Coordinates of C-alpha atoms (C1' of nucleotides) in Angstrom, one line a residue:
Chain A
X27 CA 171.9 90.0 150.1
X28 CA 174.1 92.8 150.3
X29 CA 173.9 95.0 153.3
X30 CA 174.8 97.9 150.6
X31 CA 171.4 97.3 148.8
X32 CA 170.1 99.0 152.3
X33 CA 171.0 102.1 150.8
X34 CA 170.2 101.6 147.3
X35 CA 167.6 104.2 147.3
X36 CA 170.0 107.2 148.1
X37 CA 172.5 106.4 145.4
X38 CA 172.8 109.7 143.3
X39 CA 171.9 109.2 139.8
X40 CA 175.0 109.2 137.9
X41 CA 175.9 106.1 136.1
X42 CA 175.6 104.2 139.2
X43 CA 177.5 101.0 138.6
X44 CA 174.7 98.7 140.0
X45 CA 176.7 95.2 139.8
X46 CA 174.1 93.3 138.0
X47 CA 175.2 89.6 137.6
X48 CA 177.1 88.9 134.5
X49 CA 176.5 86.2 132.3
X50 CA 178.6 84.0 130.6
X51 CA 176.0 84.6 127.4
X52 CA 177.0 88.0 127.1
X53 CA 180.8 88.2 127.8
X54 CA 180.5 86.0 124.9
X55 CA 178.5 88.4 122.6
X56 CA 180.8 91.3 124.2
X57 CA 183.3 89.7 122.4
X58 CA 181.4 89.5 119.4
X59 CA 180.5 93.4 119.4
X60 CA 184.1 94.4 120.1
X61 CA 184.7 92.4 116.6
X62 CA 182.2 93.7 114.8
X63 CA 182.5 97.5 115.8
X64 CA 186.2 96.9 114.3
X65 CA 184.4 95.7 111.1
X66 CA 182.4 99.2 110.9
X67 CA 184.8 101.3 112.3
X68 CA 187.1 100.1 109.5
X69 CA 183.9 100.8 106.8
X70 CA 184.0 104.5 108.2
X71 CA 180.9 104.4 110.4
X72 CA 181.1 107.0 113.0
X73 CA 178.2 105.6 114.8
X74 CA 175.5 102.5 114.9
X75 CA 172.6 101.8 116.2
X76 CA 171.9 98.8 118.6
X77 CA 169.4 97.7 115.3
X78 CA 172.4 97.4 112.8
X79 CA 175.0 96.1 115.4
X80 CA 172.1 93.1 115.5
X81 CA 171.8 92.3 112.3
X82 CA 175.5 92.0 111.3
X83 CA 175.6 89.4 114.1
X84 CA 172.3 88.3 113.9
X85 CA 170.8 89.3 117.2
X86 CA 168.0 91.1 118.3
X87 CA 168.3 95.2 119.0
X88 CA 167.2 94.4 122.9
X89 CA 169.7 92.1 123.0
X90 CA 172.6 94.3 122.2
X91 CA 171.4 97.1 124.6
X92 CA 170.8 95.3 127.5
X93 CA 174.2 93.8 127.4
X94 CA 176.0 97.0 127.3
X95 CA 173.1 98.7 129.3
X96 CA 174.8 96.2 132.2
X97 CA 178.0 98.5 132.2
X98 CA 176.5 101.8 131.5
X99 CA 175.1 104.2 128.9
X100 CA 177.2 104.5 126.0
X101 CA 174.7 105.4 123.9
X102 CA 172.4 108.5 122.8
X103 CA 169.3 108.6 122.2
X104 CA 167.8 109.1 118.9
X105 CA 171.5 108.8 117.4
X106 CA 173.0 105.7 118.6
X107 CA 176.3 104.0 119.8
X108 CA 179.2 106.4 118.8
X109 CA 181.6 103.0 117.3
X110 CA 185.5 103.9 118.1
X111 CA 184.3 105.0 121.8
X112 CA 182.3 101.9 122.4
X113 CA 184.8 99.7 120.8
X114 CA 187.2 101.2 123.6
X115 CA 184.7 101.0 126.1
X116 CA 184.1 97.3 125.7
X117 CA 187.6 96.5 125.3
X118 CA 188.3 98.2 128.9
X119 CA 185.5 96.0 129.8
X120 CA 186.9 92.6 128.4
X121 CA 190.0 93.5 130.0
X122 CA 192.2 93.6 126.5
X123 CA 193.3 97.5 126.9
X124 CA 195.7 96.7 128.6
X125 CA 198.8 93.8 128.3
X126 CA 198.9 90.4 130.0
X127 CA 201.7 87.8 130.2
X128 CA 200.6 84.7 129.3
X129 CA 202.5 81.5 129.7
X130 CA 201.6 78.2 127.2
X131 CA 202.5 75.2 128.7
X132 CA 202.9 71.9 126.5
X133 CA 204.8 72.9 123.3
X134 CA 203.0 70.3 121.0
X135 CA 201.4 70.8 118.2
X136 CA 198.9 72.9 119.9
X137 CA 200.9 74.5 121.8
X138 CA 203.2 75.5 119.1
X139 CA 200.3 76.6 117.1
X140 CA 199.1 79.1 119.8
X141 CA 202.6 81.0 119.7
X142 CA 202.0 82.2 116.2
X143 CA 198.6 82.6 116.6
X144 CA 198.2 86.1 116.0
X145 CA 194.7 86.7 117.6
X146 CA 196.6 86.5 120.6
X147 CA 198.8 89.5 120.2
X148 CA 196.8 91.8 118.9
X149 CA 194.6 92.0 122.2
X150 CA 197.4 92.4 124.1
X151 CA 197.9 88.5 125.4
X152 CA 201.5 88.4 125.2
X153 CA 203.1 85.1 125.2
X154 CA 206.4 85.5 127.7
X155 CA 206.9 81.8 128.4
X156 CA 206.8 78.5 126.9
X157 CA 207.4 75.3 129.0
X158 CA 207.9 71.6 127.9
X159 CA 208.9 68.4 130.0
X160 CA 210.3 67.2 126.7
X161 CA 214.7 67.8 127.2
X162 CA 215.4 68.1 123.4
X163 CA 212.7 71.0 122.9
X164 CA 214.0 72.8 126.4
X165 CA 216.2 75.3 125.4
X166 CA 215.2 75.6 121.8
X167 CA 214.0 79.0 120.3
X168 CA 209.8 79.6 119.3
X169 CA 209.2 83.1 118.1
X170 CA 211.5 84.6 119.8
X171 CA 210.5 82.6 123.6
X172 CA 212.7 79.8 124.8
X173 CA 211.4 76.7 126.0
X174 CA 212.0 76.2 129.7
X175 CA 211.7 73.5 131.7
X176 CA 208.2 72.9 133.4
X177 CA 210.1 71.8 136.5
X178 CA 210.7 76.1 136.3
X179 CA 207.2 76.9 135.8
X180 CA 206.3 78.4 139.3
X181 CA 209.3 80.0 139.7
X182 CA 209.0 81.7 135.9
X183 CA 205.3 82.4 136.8
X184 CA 206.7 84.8 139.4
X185 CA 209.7 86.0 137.7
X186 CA 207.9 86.8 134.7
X187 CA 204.6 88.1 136.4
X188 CA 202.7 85.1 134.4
X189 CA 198.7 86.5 135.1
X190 CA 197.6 83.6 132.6
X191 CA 198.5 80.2 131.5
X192 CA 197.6 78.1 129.1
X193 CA 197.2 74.8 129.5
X194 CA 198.0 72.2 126.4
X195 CA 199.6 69.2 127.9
X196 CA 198.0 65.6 127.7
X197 CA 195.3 65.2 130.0
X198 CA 196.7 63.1 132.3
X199 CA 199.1 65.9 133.6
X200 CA 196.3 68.8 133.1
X201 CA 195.8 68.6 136.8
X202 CA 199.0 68.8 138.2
X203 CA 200.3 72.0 136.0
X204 CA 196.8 73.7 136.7
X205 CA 197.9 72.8 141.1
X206 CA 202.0 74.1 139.9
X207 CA 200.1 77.5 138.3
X208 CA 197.7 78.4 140.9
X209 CA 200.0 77.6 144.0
X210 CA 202.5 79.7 142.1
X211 CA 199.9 82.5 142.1
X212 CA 198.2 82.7 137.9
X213 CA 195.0 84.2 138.1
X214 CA 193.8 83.1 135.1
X215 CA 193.9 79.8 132.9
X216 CA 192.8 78.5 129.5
X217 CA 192.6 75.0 129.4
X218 CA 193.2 72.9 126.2
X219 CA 193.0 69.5 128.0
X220 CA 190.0 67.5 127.7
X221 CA 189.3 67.1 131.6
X222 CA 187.9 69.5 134.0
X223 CA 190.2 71.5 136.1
X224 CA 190.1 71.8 139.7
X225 CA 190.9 75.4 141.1
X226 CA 190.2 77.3 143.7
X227 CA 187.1 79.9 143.1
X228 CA 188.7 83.3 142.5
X229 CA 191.2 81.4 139.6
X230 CA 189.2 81.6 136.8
X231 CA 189.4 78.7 134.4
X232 CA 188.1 78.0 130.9
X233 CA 188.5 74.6 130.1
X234 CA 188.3 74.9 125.7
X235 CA 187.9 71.3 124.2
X236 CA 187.7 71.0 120.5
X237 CA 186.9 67.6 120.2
X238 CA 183.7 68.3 121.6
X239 CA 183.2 71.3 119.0
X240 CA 183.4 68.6 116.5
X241 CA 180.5 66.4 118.2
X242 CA 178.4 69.5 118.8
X243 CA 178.2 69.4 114.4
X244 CA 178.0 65.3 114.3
X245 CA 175.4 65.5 116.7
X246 CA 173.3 68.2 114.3
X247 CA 174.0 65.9 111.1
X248 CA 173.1 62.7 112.7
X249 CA 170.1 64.7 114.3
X250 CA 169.4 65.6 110.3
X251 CA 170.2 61.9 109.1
X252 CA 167.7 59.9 111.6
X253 CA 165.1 62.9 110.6
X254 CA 165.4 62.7 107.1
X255 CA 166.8 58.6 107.1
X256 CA 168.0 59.4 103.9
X257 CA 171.2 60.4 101.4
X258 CA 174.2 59.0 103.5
X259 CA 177.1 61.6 103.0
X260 CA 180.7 59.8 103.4
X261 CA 179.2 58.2 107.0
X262 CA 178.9 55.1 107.7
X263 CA 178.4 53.0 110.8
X264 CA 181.4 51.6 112.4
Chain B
X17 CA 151.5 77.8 117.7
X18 CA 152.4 74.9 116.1
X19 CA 149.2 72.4 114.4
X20 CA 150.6 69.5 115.8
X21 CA 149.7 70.3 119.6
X22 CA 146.1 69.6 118.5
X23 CA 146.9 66.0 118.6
X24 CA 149.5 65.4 120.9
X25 CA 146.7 63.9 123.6
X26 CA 146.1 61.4 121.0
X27 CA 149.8 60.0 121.7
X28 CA 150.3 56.6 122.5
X29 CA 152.2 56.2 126.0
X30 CA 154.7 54.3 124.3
X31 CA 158.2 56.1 124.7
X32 CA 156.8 58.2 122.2
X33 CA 160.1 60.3 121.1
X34 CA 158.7 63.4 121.7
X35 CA 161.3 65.7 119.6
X36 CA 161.6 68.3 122.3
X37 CA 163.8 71.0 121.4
X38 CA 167.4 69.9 122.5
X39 CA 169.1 73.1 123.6
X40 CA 173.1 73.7 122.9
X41 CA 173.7 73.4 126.7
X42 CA 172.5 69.9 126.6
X43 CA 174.0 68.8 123.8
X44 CA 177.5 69.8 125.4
X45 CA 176.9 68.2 128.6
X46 CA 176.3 65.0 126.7
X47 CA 179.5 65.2 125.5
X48 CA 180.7 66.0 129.3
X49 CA 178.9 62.6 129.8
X50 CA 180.6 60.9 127.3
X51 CA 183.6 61.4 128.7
X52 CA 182.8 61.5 132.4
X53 CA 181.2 57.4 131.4
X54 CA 184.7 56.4 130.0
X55 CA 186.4 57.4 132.7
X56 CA 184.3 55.3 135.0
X57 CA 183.9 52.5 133.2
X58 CA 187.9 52.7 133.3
X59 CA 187.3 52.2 136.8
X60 CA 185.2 49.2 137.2
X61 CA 181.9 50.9 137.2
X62 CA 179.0 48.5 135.9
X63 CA 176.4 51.1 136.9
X64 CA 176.3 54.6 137.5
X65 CA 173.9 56.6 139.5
X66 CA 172.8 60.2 138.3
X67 CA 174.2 61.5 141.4
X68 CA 177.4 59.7 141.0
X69 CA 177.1 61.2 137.2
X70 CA 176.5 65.0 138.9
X71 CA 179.2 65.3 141.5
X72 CA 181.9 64.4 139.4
X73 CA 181.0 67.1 136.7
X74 CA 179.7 69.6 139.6
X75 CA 176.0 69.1 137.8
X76 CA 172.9 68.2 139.7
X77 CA 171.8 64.3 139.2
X78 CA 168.1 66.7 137.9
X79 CA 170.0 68.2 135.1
X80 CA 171.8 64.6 134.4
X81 CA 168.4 63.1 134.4
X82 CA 166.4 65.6 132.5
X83 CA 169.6 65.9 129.6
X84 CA 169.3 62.0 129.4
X85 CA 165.4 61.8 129.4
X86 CA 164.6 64.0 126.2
X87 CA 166.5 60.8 124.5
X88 CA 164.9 58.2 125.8
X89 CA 164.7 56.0 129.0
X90 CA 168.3 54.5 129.8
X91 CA 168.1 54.0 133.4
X92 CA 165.9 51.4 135.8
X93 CA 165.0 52.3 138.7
X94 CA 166.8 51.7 142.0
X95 CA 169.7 50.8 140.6
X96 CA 170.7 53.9 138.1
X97 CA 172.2 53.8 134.9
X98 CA 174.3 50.9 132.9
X99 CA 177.9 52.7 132.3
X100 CA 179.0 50.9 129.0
X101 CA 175.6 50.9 127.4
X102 CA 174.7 54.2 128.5
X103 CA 178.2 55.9 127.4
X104 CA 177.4 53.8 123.9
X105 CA 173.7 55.4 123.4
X106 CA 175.0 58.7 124.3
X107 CA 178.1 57.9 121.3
X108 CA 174.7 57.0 119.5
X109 CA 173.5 60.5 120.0
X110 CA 176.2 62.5 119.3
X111 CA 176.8 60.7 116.4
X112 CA 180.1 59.6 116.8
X113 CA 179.2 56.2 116.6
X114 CA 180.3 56.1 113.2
X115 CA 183.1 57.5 111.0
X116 CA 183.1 61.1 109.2
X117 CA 185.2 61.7 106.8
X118 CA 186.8 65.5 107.5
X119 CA 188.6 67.8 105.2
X120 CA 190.9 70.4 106.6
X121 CA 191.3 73.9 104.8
X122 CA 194.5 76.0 105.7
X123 CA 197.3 74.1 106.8
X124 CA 199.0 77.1 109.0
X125 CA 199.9 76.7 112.5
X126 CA 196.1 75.6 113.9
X127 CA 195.7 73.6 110.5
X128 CA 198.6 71.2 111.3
X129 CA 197.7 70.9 114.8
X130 CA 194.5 69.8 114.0
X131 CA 196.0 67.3 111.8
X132 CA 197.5 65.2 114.4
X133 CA 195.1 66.1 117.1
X134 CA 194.2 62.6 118.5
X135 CA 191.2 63.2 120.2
X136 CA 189.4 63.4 116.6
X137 CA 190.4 60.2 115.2
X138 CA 189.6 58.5 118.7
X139 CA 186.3 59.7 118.2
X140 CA 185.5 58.6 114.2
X141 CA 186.6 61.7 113.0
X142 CA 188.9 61.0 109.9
X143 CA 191.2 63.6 108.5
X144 CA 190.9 62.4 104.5
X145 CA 192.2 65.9 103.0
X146 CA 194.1 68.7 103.4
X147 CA 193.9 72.0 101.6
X148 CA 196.2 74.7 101.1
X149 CA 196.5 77.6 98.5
X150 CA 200.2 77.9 99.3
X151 CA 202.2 76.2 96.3
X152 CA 204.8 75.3 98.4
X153 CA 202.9 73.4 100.5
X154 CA 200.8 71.7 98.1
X155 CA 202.1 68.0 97.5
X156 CA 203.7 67.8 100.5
X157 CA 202.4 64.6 103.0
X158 CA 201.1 65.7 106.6
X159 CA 200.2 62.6 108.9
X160 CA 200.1 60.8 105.4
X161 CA 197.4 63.2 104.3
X162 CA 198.6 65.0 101.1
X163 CA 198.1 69.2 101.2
X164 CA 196.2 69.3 97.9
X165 CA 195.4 72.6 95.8
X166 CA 192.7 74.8 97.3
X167 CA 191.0 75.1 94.2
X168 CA 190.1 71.5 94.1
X169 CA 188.4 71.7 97.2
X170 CA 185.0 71.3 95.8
X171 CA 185.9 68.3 93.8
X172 CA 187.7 66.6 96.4
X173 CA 184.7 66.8 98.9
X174 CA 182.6 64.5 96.4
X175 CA 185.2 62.8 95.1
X176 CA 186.2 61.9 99.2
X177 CA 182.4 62.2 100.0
X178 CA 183.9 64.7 103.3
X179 CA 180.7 65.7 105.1
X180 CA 182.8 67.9 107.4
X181 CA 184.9 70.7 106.9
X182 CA 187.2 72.6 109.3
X183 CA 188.2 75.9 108.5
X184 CA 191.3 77.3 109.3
X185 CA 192.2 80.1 107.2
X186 CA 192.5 83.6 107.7
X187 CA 189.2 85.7 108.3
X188 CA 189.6 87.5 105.1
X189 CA 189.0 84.2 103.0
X190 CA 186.8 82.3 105.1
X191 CA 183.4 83.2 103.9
X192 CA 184.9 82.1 100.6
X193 CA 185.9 78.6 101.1
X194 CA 182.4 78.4 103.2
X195 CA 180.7 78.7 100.1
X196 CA 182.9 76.4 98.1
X197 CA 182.3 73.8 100.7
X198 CA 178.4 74.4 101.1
X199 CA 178.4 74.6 97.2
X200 CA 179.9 71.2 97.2
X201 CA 177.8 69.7 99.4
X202 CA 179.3 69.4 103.0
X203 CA 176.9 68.9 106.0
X204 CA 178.9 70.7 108.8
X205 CA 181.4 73.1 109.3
X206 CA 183.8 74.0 111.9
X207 CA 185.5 77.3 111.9
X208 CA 188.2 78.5 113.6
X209 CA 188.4 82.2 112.1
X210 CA 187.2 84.8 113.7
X211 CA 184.2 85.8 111.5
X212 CA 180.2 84.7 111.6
X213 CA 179.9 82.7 108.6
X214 CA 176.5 83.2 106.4
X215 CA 175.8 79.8 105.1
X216 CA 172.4 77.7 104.4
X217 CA 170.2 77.1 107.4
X218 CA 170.7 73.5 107.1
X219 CA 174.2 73.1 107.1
X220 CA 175.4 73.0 110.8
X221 CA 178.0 75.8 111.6
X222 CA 179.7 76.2 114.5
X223 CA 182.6 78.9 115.0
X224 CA 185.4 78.8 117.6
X225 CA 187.4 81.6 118.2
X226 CA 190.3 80.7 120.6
X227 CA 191.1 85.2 121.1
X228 CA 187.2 84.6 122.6
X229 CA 188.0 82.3 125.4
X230 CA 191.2 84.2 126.3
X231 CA 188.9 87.3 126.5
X232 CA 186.3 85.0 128.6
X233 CA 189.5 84.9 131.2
X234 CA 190.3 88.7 130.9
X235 CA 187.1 89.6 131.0
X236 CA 186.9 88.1 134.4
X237 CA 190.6 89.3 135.8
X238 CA 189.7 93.1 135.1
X239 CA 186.4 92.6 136.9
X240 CA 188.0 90.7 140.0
X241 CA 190.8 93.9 139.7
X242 CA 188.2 96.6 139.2
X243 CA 186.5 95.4 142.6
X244 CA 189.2 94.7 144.9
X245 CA 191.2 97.8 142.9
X246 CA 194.2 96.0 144.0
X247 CA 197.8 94.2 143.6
X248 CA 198.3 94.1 139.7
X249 CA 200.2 91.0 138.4
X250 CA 202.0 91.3 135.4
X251 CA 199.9 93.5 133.4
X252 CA 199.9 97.0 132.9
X253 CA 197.5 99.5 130.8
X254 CA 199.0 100.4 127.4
Chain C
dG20 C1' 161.5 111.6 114.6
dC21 C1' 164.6 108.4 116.2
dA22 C1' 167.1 105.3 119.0
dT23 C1' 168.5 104.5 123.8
dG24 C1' 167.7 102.5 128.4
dT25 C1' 164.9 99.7 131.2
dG26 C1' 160.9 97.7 133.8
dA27 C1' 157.4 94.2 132.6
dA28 C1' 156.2 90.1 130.0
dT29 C1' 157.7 86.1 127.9
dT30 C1' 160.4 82.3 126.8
dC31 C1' 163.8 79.1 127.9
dA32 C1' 166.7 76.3 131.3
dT33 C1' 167.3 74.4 135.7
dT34 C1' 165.8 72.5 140.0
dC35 C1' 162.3 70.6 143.0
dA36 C1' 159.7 67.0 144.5
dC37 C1' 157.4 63.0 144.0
dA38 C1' 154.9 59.1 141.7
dG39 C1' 156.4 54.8 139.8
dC40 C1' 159.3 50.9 139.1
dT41 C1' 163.1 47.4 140.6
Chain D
dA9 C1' 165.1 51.2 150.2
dG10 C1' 166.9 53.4 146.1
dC11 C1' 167.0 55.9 141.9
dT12 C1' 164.7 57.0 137.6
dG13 C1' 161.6 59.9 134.8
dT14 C1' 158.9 63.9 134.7
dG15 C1' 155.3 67.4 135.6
dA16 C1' 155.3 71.6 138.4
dA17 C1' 157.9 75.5 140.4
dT18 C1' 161.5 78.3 140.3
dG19 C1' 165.1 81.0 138.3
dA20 C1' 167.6 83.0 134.3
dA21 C1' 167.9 85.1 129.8
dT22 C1' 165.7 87.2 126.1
dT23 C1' 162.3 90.0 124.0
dC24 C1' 158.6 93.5 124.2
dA25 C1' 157.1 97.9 124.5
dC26 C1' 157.4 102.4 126.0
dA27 C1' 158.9 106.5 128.6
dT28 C1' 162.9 109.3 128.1
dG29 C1' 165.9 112.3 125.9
dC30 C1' 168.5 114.0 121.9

DNA sequence: GCATGTGAATTCATTCACAGCT
DNA sequence: AGCTGTGAATGAATTCACATGC
């Protein structure tokens, strides 16, 4: 579709960089590796195959090589994946080698439990901001941030170079932080609220809704229950 | 493969519940649904239309119809689909048509704000226990839930007949309290540290790792940045 | 000999397109 | 006329299988 693919053919053969299409399915399983290699790293492996990588995460050898085969060759042949270098390698890839500024907004109980969450910090997210609309939390001290006001939030977004935000505010006001973000120029947003956002295209928004995390395992049990029709487990109609 | 397919032109025509294989992509655009229906039925909507149903949830009325159709036939033609009733089989479906009784482990940061996160009780999803393996947390009342000790956790989920557990511990002890819970009987689990759980094929787990979905956005900011190799905002290698 | 990297084959998911009912 | 329900067609993701290189 390209009018580059017109000189595909003369590309010279090192580790050309064809952008295949990314799927969501393997940033996800990206993720998963980058966990995993940290896991054998810290059991002294020096290097793994695509085969054990799979089985720890219950995956198929194919799988795991054509996902990295998408940014490259890592590997070599007969040996395998050395683990610290691909470890690095996918972390450059997933964008946590280097820091971000992240922003929460809504300083509930949500929002106050993503502060601490420590996940967070280790892969560089670095919280820099917390806004609330609420006056007697404005002001007042979270791991070391103040809460400012969100009336403050685009002009904090820019002062503080804010690349993310996350969103955990009721839903009703979801929308109008997600507008306040993007007009004050985030890139990037993880959204808590259970509605979906409206953003312009090259914002990239991940609406996260654990409510319906919860239904995704009631809808396996009651799958199981009208099966089976049998041995009721602390459910009962309402 | 399967013996079955021998006689499946034997089937009567009458909405014979063929079990098709539901996929995971389904079952959370059913819950998109579910929510998409309250909202209009907020509004006055009687009946909805598959293509009213798509746009707002930027799906195509196919997908809408297909998702709905591996359940059962809930429309009539030339007119669409009944809003209440429809939102009420799909409620059906997910199972939250009735009450589960829920069990927290780890009452950290994420543990507490679970606690009071209103979505779950709005949907039948009763927090009846708390567990903690700090003693000085242990007795304490949350939400008027009382933090009881860890190490009952096995006979509290018979005791409180708690077919789900959410786990919100730290990775380390996770895979531990898993097996507690699967020893004790529970049906489903959702976790929130950042490890695959091994448990029993027929207990439904399902993992969320938050540090994921901030990688998801990440992921997608270096690629945007490695392409247009261009203004940095707010973040730096390290 | 062993494990990667990758086209080809397969399986799974989405979209098309239309018969069938209101 | 309008919209569902669903096979058929297309498209995407996964797996197979093997040539390639250490």
């Amino acid at each position: 579709m390209r009018s580059q693919s017109a000189h595909a053919e003369l590309e010279t053969g090192t580790a050309s960089l064809r952008r295949r299409r990314i799927s969501e399915s393997t940033v996800r399983r990206l993720s998963v590796y980058y966990r995993a290699l940290a896991a054998l790293d810290a059991e002294g492996y020096h290097t793994i195959s695509s085969q054990e990588l799979a089985t720890r995460e219950r995956l198929t050898p194919a799988q795991v090589r054509k996902d990295l085969s998408a940014f490259g060759s890592f590997g070599t042949r007969g040996l395998g994946y050395p683990a610290k270098e691909l470890r690095a390698r996918i972390g450059q890839i997933l964008g946590i080698d280097r820091e971000w500024n992240v922003g929460i907004v809504g300083v509930g109980h949500l929002g106050s439990a993503l502060v601490s969450y420590r996940e967070f910090q280790k892969q560089g997210f670095l919280i820099k901001a917390l806004f609330d609309n609420d006056q007697r939390k404005i002001g007042s001290n979270h791991k070391g941030v103040t809460i400012a006001d969100i009336r403050d939030l685009g002009a904090e977004i820019k002062k503080q170079h804010l690349a993310i935000v996350i969103i955990a505010v009721p839903a009703a006001v979801a929308q109008s932080v997600c507008d306040l973000a993007v007009a004050a120029g985030v890139k990037g947003i993880l959204n808590f609220a259970p509605i979906r956002l409206k953003a312009p295209s090259e914002v990239v928004v991940r609406t996260e809704n654990m409510a319906m995390e919860l239904e995704f395992v009631s809808f396996h049990l009651a799958q199981h229950l009208t099966r089976e029709s049998s041995a009721s487990l602390g459910n009962r109609p309402r």
